[in-house]
Amino acid sequence: MPAQNNDHILPMQGPRLALTPIEERDIDQVAAFFGDVSELYYYLPDVLLPRNRHQLDAMMKDWNDGVNNFAFACRLDDQTIGLVTLADLDPFSGNAELGIMLAAASFRKKGYAREAIGLILDYAFGELRLHRLYVRVAPENHTSLRLFEAFGFQKEGRIRDAMRRGDGYVDLLLYGLLEDEYRQAKCSDDEFCLNGNKSYQGER
């Protein structure tokens, strides 16, 4: 059963980044991302429309209801460079969906996404004692696929026509990571390794 009332261990602090409870200032700093349809193409599996500030505030309330959905700001010093989310948390089965975004191209290809995922995995499987995390990724989003595979996420299936884009539909791939797989993939130096090799250090 997942643990409750874990605010005392926040923020999650990494070598460069901290994951903290989301605040109003964080929404201000990521608002441009949610107003850019080209950025949202892979990120939001629902209607592909830019969000104004009022719509973004409402969306963040849904994403961070404090019950089954939690949003964290990804901070580099005092700058919010992205968001990490745990959605649809099932406290009985210990399942949740993981999501991540970096707000601008200037924050990408620097390993920030990898660091943020490492922090949220420690939090989810450690403090929250979850059993399984899963992600949904478009098949052509190769960067995200390589990143999650490096942390040990296993392909569990294909969700056909799961996301409408333009006049058609796009499949999504379902990847999952179990707690025991997470434990096995962790190296003694607190880096992730698969089959004895350090994990993907690439674009994200």
PDB file of C-alpha atoms in Angstrom:
ATOM      1  CA  MET A   1       0.000   0.000   0.000  1.00  0.00           C
ATOM      2  CA  PRO A   2       1.476   3.419  -0.949  1.00  0.00           C
ATOM      3  CA  ALA A   3       2.620   5.642   1.888  1.00  0.00           C
ATOM      4  CA  GLN A   4       0.753   8.810   2.697  1.00  0.00           C
ATOM      5  CA  ASN A   5       1.740  12.315   3.868  1.00  0.00           C
ATOM      6  CA  ASN A   6       5.210  12.478   2.369  1.00  0.00           C
ATOM      7  CA  ASP A   7       5.569  16.248   2.156  1.00  0.00           C
ATOM      8  CA  HIS A   8       8.391  16.082   4.693  1.00  0.00           C
ATOM      9  CA  ILE A   9      10.785  14.601   2.130  1.00  0.00           C
ATOM     10  CA  LEU A  10      10.183  17.338  -0.467  1.00  0.00           C
ATOM     11  CA  PRO A  11      11.941  18.834  -2.292  1.00  0.00           C
ATOM     12  CA  MET A  12      13.604  15.962  -4.111  1.00  0.00           C
ATOM     13  CA  GLN A  13      17.142  17.197  -4.595  1.00  0.00           C
ATOM     14  CA  GLY A  14      19.516  16.007  -7.302  1.00  0.00           C
ATOM     15  CA  PRO A  15      23.002  17.174  -8.337  1.00  0.00           C
ATOM     16  CA  ARG A  16      21.561  20.043 -10.376  1.00  0.00           C
ATOM     17  CA  LEU A  17      17.780  19.897 -10.128  1.00  0.00           C
ATOM     18  CA  ALA A  18      15.132  19.938  -7.428  1.00  0.00           C
ATOM     19  CA  LEU A  19      11.580  18.633  -7.778  1.00  0.00           C
ATOM     20  CA  THR A  20       9.228  20.661  -5.606  1.00  0.00           C
ATOM     21  CA  PRO A  21       5.466  21.041  -5.128  1.00  0.00           C
ATOM     22  CA  ILE A  22       4.154  23.238  -7.923  1.00  0.00           C
ATOM     23  CA  GLU A  23       3.422  26.898  -7.191  1.00  0.00           C
ATOM     24  CA  GLU A  24       1.895  29.812  -9.081  1.00  0.00           C
ATOM     25  CA  ARG A  25       5.292  31.044 -10.228  1.00  0.00           C
ATOM     26  CA  ASP A  26       6.041  27.680 -11.789  1.00  0.00           C
ATOM     27  CA  ILE A  27       2.931  27.887 -13.959  1.00  0.00           C
ATOM     28  CA  ASP A  28       4.036  31.331 -15.154  1.00  0.00           C
ATOM     29  CA  GLN A  29       7.385  29.944 -16.280  1.00  0.00           C
ATOM     30  CA  VAL A  30       5.973  27.016 -18.277  1.00  0.00           C
ATOM     31  CA  ALA A  31       2.964  28.824 -19.762  1.00  0.00           C
ATOM     32  CA  ALA A  32       4.658  29.407 -23.143  1.00  0.00           C
ATOM     33  CA  PHE A  33       5.115  25.647 -23.633  1.00  0.00           C
ATOM     34  CA  PHE A  34       1.387  25.013 -23.248  1.00  0.00           C
ATOM     35  CA  GLY A  35       0.610  27.760 -25.733  1.00  0.00           C
ATOM     36  CA  ASP A  36       2.727  26.182 -28.494  1.00  0.00           C
ATOM     37  CA  VAL A  37       0.945  23.477 -30.493  1.00  0.00           C
ATOM     38  CA  SER A  38       4.216  22.146 -31.937  1.00  0.00           C
ATOM     39  CA  GLU A  39       5.473  21.470 -28.403  1.00  0.00           C
ATOM     40  CA  LEU A  40       2.219  19.852 -27.329  1.00  0.00           C
ATOM     41  CA  TYR A  41       2.069  17.385 -30.217  1.00  0.00           C
ATOM     42  CA  TYR A  42       3.701  14.561 -28.250  1.00  0.00           C
ATOM     43  CA  TYR A  43       2.994  15.748 -24.732  1.00  0.00           C
ATOM     44  CA  LEU A  44      -0.772  15.917 -24.372  1.00  0.00           C
ATOM     45  CA  PRO A  45      -2.748  12.869 -25.530  1.00  0.00           C
ATOM     46  CA  ASP A  46      -5.984  14.854 -25.657  1.00  0.00           C
ATOM     47  CA  VAL A  47      -7.181  17.736 -27.849  1.00  0.00           C
ATOM     48  CA  LEU A  48      -4.250  19.443 -29.558  1.00  0.00           C
ATOM     49  CA  LEU A  49      -5.041  23.057 -28.706  1.00  0.00           C
ATOM     50  CA  PRO A  50      -2.953  25.789 -27.078  1.00  0.00           C
ATOM     51  CA  ARG A  51      -3.967  26.618 -23.522  1.00  0.00           C
ATOM     52  CA  ASN A  52      -4.419  30.175 -22.292  1.00  0.00           C
ATOM     53  CA  ARG A  53      -3.586  31.021 -18.706  1.00  0.00           C
ATOM     54  CA  HIS A  54      -7.123  30.429 -17.430  1.00  0.00           C
ATOM     55  CA  GLN A  55      -7.242  26.999 -19.094  1.00  0.00           C
ATOM     56  CA  LEU A  56      -3.749  26.199 -17.838  1.00  0.00           C
ATOM     57  CA  ASP A  57      -4.711  27.049 -14.240  1.00  0.00           C
ATOM     58  CA  ALA A  58      -7.707  24.709 -14.471  1.00  0.00           C
ATOM     59  CA  MET A  59      -5.592  21.956 -16.000  1.00  0.00           C
ATOM     60  CA  MET A  60      -2.973  22.245 -13.265  1.00  0.00           C
ATOM     61  CA  LYS A  61      -5.656  21.924 -10.601  1.00  0.00           C
ATOM     62  CA  ASP A  62      -6.709  18.647 -12.195  1.00  0.00           C
ATOM     63  CA  TRP A  63      -3.097  17.494 -12.481  1.00  0.00           C
ATOM     64  CA  ASN A  64      -2.345  18.401  -8.880  1.00  0.00           C
ATOM     65  CA  ASP A  65      -5.466  17.540  -6.898  1.00  0.00           C
ATOM     66  CA  GLY A  66      -3.414  16.113  -4.033  1.00  0.00           C
ATOM     67  CA  VAL A  67      -5.388  12.866  -4.055  1.00  0.00           C
ATOM     68  CA  ASN A  68      -4.680  10.846  -7.199  1.00  0.00           C
ATOM     69  CA  ASN A  69      -2.721  13.373  -9.264  1.00  0.00           C
ATOM     70  CA  PHE A  70       0.467  15.212  -8.362  1.00  0.00           C
ATOM     71  CA  ALA A  71       2.527  17.768 -10.285  1.00  0.00           C
ATOM     72  CA  PHE A  72       6.070  18.778  -9.382  1.00  0.00           C
ATOM     73  CA  ALA A  73       8.102  21.707 -10.646  1.00  0.00           C
ATOM     74  CA  CYS A  74      11.497  20.834 -12.041  1.00  0.00           C
ATOM     75  CA  ARG A  75      13.760  23.660 -10.859  1.00  0.00           C
ATOM     76  CA  LEU A  76      17.270  24.596 -11.888  1.00  0.00           C
ATOM     77  CA  ASP A  77      18.340  27.123  -9.259  1.00  0.00           C
ATOM     78  CA  ASP A  78      15.386  29.544  -9.219  1.00  0.00           C
ATOM     79  CA  GLN A  79      14.215  28.771 -12.745  1.00  0.00           C
ATOM     80  CA  THR A  80      11.393  26.339 -13.489  1.00  0.00           C
ATOM     81  CA  ILE A  81      12.509  24.330 -16.508  1.00  0.00           C
ATOM     82  CA  GLY A  82       9.740  21.737 -16.621  1.00  0.00           C
ATOM     83  CA  LEU A  83       7.178  19.585 -14.874  1.00  0.00           C
ATOM     84  CA  VAL A  84       7.023  16.007 -13.658  1.00  0.00           C
ATOM     85  CA  THR A  85       3.642  14.406 -12.951  1.00  0.00           C
ATOM     86  CA  LEU A  86       2.251  11.317 -11.286  1.00  0.00           C
ATOM     87  CA  ALA A  87      -1.293  10.793 -12.548  1.00  0.00           C
ATOM     88  CA  ASP A  88      -4.197   8.454 -11.820  1.00  0.00           C
ATOM     89  CA  LEU A  89      -2.472   7.068  -8.738  1.00  0.00           C
ATOM     90  CA  ASP A  90      -4.235   3.917  -7.583  1.00  0.00           C
ATOM     91  CA  PRO A  91      -3.481   3.593  -3.850  1.00  0.00           C
ATOM     92  CA  PHE A  92      -4.759   0.021  -3.681  1.00  0.00           C
ATOM     93  CA  SER A  93      -2.720  -1.440  -6.528  1.00  0.00           C
ATOM     94  CA  GLY A  94       0.153   1.039  -6.247  1.00  0.00           C
ATOM     95  CA  ASN A  95       0.052   2.125  -9.906  1.00  0.00           C
ATOM     96  CA  ALA A  96       0.523   5.588 -11.396  1.00  0.00           C
ATOM     97  CA  GLU A  97       1.276   7.163 -14.762  1.00  0.00           C
ATOM     98  CA  LEU A  98       4.522   9.126 -15.061  1.00  0.00           C
ATOM     99  CA  GLY A  99       4.791  12.241 -17.216  1.00  0.00           C
ATOM    100  CA  ILE A 100       7.587  14.705 -17.862  1.00  0.00           C
ATOM    101  CA  MET A 101       8.106  17.835 -19.930  1.00  0.00           C
ATOM    102  CA  LEU A 102      10.918  20.329 -20.377  1.00  0.00           C
ATOM    103  CA  ALA A 103       9.638  23.778 -21.177  1.00  0.00           C
ATOM    104  CA  ALA A 104      12.104  24.909 -23.844  1.00  0.00           C
ATOM    105  CA  ALA A 105      14.618  23.503 -26.312  1.00  0.00           C
ATOM    106  CA  SER A 106      17.432  25.217 -24.414  1.00  0.00           C
ATOM    107  CA  PHE A 107      16.853  22.824 -21.498  1.00  0.00           C
ATOM    108  CA  ARG A 108      17.043  19.688 -23.620  1.00  0.00           C
ATOM    109  CA  LYS A 109      19.988  17.480 -24.548  1.00  0.00           C
ATOM    110  CA  LYS A 110      21.616  18.315 -21.221  1.00  0.00           C
ATOM    111  CA  GLY A 111      20.557  15.346 -19.142  1.00  0.00           C
ATOM    112  CA  TYR A 112      17.947  17.234 -17.128  1.00  0.00           C
ATOM    113  CA  ALA A 113      15.110  14.856 -18.030  1.00  0.00           C
ATOM    114  CA  ARG A 114      17.236  11.897 -17.015  1.00  0.00           C
ATOM    115  CA  GLU A 115      18.032  13.486 -13.661  1.00  0.00           C
ATOM    116  CA  ALA A 116      14.390  14.388 -13.040  1.00  0.00           C
ATOM    117  CA  ILE A 117      13.210  10.864 -13.845  1.00  0.00           C
ATOM    118  CA  GLY A 118      15.791   9.417 -11.482  1.00  0.00           C
ATOM    119  CA  LEU A 119      14.456  11.643  -8.695  1.00  0.00           C
ATOM    120  CA  ILE A 120      10.802  10.816  -9.287  1.00  0.00           C
ATOM    121  CA  LEU A 121      11.524   7.080  -9.471  1.00  0.00           C
ATOM    122  CA  ASP A 122      13.270   7.254  -6.102  1.00  0.00           C
ATOM    123  CA  TYR A 123      10.288   9.144  -4.699  1.00  0.00           C
ATOM    124  CA  ALA A 124       7.612   6.927  -6.232  1.00  0.00           C
ATOM    125  CA  PHE A 125       9.163   3.563  -5.376  1.00  0.00           C
ATOM    126  CA  GLY A 126      10.822   4.719  -2.165  1.00  0.00           C
ATOM    127  CA  GLU A 127       8.713   7.219  -0.263  1.00  0.00           C
ATOM    128  CA  LEU A 128       5.358   6.416  -1.873  1.00  0.00           C
ATOM    129  CA  ARG A 129       6.084   2.673  -2.053  1.00  0.00           C
ATOM    130  CA  LEU A 130       4.343   2.300  -5.409  1.00  0.00           C
ATOM    131  CA  HIS A 131       4.401  -1.038  -7.197  1.00  0.00           C
ATOM    132  CA  ARG A 132       4.323   0.070 -10.844  1.00  0.00           C
ATOM    133  CA  LEU A 133       4.803   3.177 -12.954  1.00  0.00           C
ATOM    134  CA  TYR A 134       3.776   3.385 -16.591  1.00  0.00           C
ATOM    135  CA  VAL A 135       4.158   5.842 -19.454  1.00  0.00           C
ATOM    136  CA  ARG A 136       2.396   6.349 -22.763  1.00  0.00           C
ATOM    137  CA  VAL A 137       4.669   7.412 -25.616  1.00  0.00           C
ATOM    138  CA  ALA A 138       4.103   7.977 -29.335  1.00  0.00           C
ATOM    139  CA  PRO A 139       6.074   5.387 -31.379  1.00  0.00           C
ATOM    140  CA  GLU A 140       7.942   8.104 -33.279  1.00  0.00           C
ATOM    141  CA  ASN A 141       9.055   9.868 -30.081  1.00  0.00           C
ATOM    142  CA  HIS A 142      12.363   8.023 -30.144  1.00  0.00           C
ATOM    143  CA  THR A 143      14.135  10.242 -27.636  1.00  0.00           C
ATOM    144  CA  SER A 144      11.592   9.557 -24.904  1.00  0.00           C
ATOM    145  CA  LEU A 145      11.481   5.852 -25.726  1.00  0.00           C
ATOM    146  CA  ARG A 146      15.263   5.524 -25.386  1.00  0.00           C
ATOM    147  CA  LEU A 147      15.189   7.464 -22.147  1.00  0.00           C
ATOM    148  CA  PHE A 148      12.530   5.327 -20.475  1.00  0.00           C
ATOM    149  CA  GLU A 149      14.079   2.110 -21.775  1.00  0.00           C
ATOM    150  CA  ALA A 150      17.364   3.153 -20.172  1.00  0.00           C
ATOM    151  CA  PHE A 151      15.638   3.197 -16.788  1.00  0.00           C
ATOM    152  CA  GLY A 152      14.320  -0.308 -17.334  1.00  0.00           C
ATOM    153  CA  PHE A 153      10.785   0.433 -18.555  1.00  0.00           C
ATOM    154  CA  GLN A 154       9.453  -2.546 -20.503  1.00  0.00           C
ATOM    155  CA  LYS A 155       7.165  -2.346 -23.510  1.00  0.00           C
ATOM    156  CA  GLU A 156       3.803  -3.735 -22.436  1.00  0.00           C
ATOM    157  CA  GLY A 157       1.735  -3.096 -25.528  1.00  0.00           C
ATOM    158  CA  ARG A 158       0.380  -0.723 -28.131  1.00  0.00           C
ATOM    159  CA  ILE A 159      -2.752   1.346 -27.565  1.00  0.00           C
ATOM    160  CA  ARG A 160      -4.244   1.655 -31.020  1.00  0.00           C
ATOM    161  CA  ASP A 161      -5.617   4.985 -32.277  1.00  0.00           C
ATOM    162  CA  ALA A 162      -5.253   6.413 -28.776  1.00  0.00           C
ATOM    163  CA  MET A 163      -4.473   9.998 -29.744  1.00  0.00           C
ATOM    164  CA  ARG A 164      -6.210  12.088 -32.382  1.00  0.00           C
ATOM    165  CA  ARG A 165      -3.911  14.279 -34.454  1.00  0.00           C
ATOM    166  CA  GLY A 166      -5.158  16.222 -37.476  1.00  0.00           C
ATOM    167  CA  ASP A 167      -7.600  14.150 -39.492  1.00  0.00           C
ATOM    168  CA  GLY A 168      -6.354  10.836 -38.150  1.00  0.00           C
ATOM    169  CA  TYR A 169      -5.319   8.889 -35.091  1.00  0.00           C
ATOM    170  CA  VAL A 170      -1.957   7.958 -33.627  1.00  0.00           C
ATOM    171  CA  ASP A 171      -1.073   4.867 -31.620  1.00  0.00           C
ATOM    172  CA  LEU A 172       0.613   5.120 -28.240  1.00  0.00           C
ATOM    173  CA  LEU A 173       3.086   2.640 -26.800  1.00  0.00           C
ATOM    174  CA  LEU A 174       2.578   1.543 -23.211  1.00  0.00           C
ATOM    175  CA  TYR A 175       5.727   1.033 -21.130  1.00  0.00           C
ATOM    176  CA  GLY A 176       5.834  -0.038 -17.499  1.00  0.00           C
ATOM    177  CA  LEU A 177       8.371  -0.378 -14.688  1.00  0.00           C
ATOM    178  CA  LEU A 178       7.820  -2.553 -11.611  1.00  0.00           C
ATOM    179  CA  GLU A 179       9.359  -1.856  -8.244  1.00  0.00           C
ATOM    180  CA  ASP A 180      11.536  -4.977  -8.265  1.00  0.00           C
ATOM    181  CA  GLU A 181      12.797  -4.113 -11.767  1.00  0.00           C
ATOM    182  CA  TYR A 182      13.652  -0.643 -10.504  1.00  0.00           C
ATOM    183  CA  ARG A 183      15.580  -2.115  -7.564  1.00  0.00           C
ATOM    184  CA  GLN A 184      17.468  -4.555  -9.788  1.00  0.00           C
ATOM    185  CA  ALA A 185      18.412  -1.824 -12.263  1.00  0.00           C
ATOM    186  CA  LYS A 186      19.934   0.440  -9.625  1.00  0.00           C
ATOM    187  CA  CYS A 187      23.705   0.270  -9.357  1.00  0.00           C
ATOM    188  CA  SER A 188      25.595   0.608  -6.114  1.00  0.00           C
ATOM    189  CA  ASP A 189      26.745   4.118  -7.059  1.00  0.00           C
ATOM    190  CA  ASP A 190      23.089   5.234  -7.369  1.00  0.00           C
ATOM    191  CA  GLU A 191      23.241   5.311 -11.165  1.00  0.00           C
ATOM    192  CA  PHE A 192      20.966   3.124 -13.219  1.00  0.00           C
ATOM    193  CA  CYS A 193      22.471   0.274 -15.185  1.00  0.00           C
ATOM    194  CA  LEU A 194      21.078  -2.438 -17.410  1.00  0.00           C
ATOM    195  CA  ASN A 195      23.030  -5.667 -17.797  1.00  0.00           C
ATOM    196  CA  GLY A 196      25.921  -4.024 -15.984  1.00  0.00           C
ATOM    197  CA  ASN A 197      26.106  -0.962 -18.232  1.00  0.00           C
ATOM    198  CA  LYS A 198      25.374   2.631 -17.297  1.00  0.00           C
ATOM    199  CA  SER A 199      22.075   3.870 -18.636  1.00  0.00           C
ATOM    200  CA  TYR A 200      21.352   6.179 -21.529  1.00  0.00           C
ATOM    201  CA  GLN A 201      23.117   9.519 -21.188  1.00  0.00           C
ATOM    202  CA  GLY A 202      21.751  11.025 -24.403  1.00  0.00           C
ATOM    203  CA  GLU A 203      19.574  13.773 -25.661  1.00  0.00           C
ATOM    204  CA  ARG A 204      17.271  14.462 -22.745  1.00  0.00           C
TER     205      ARG A 204
END
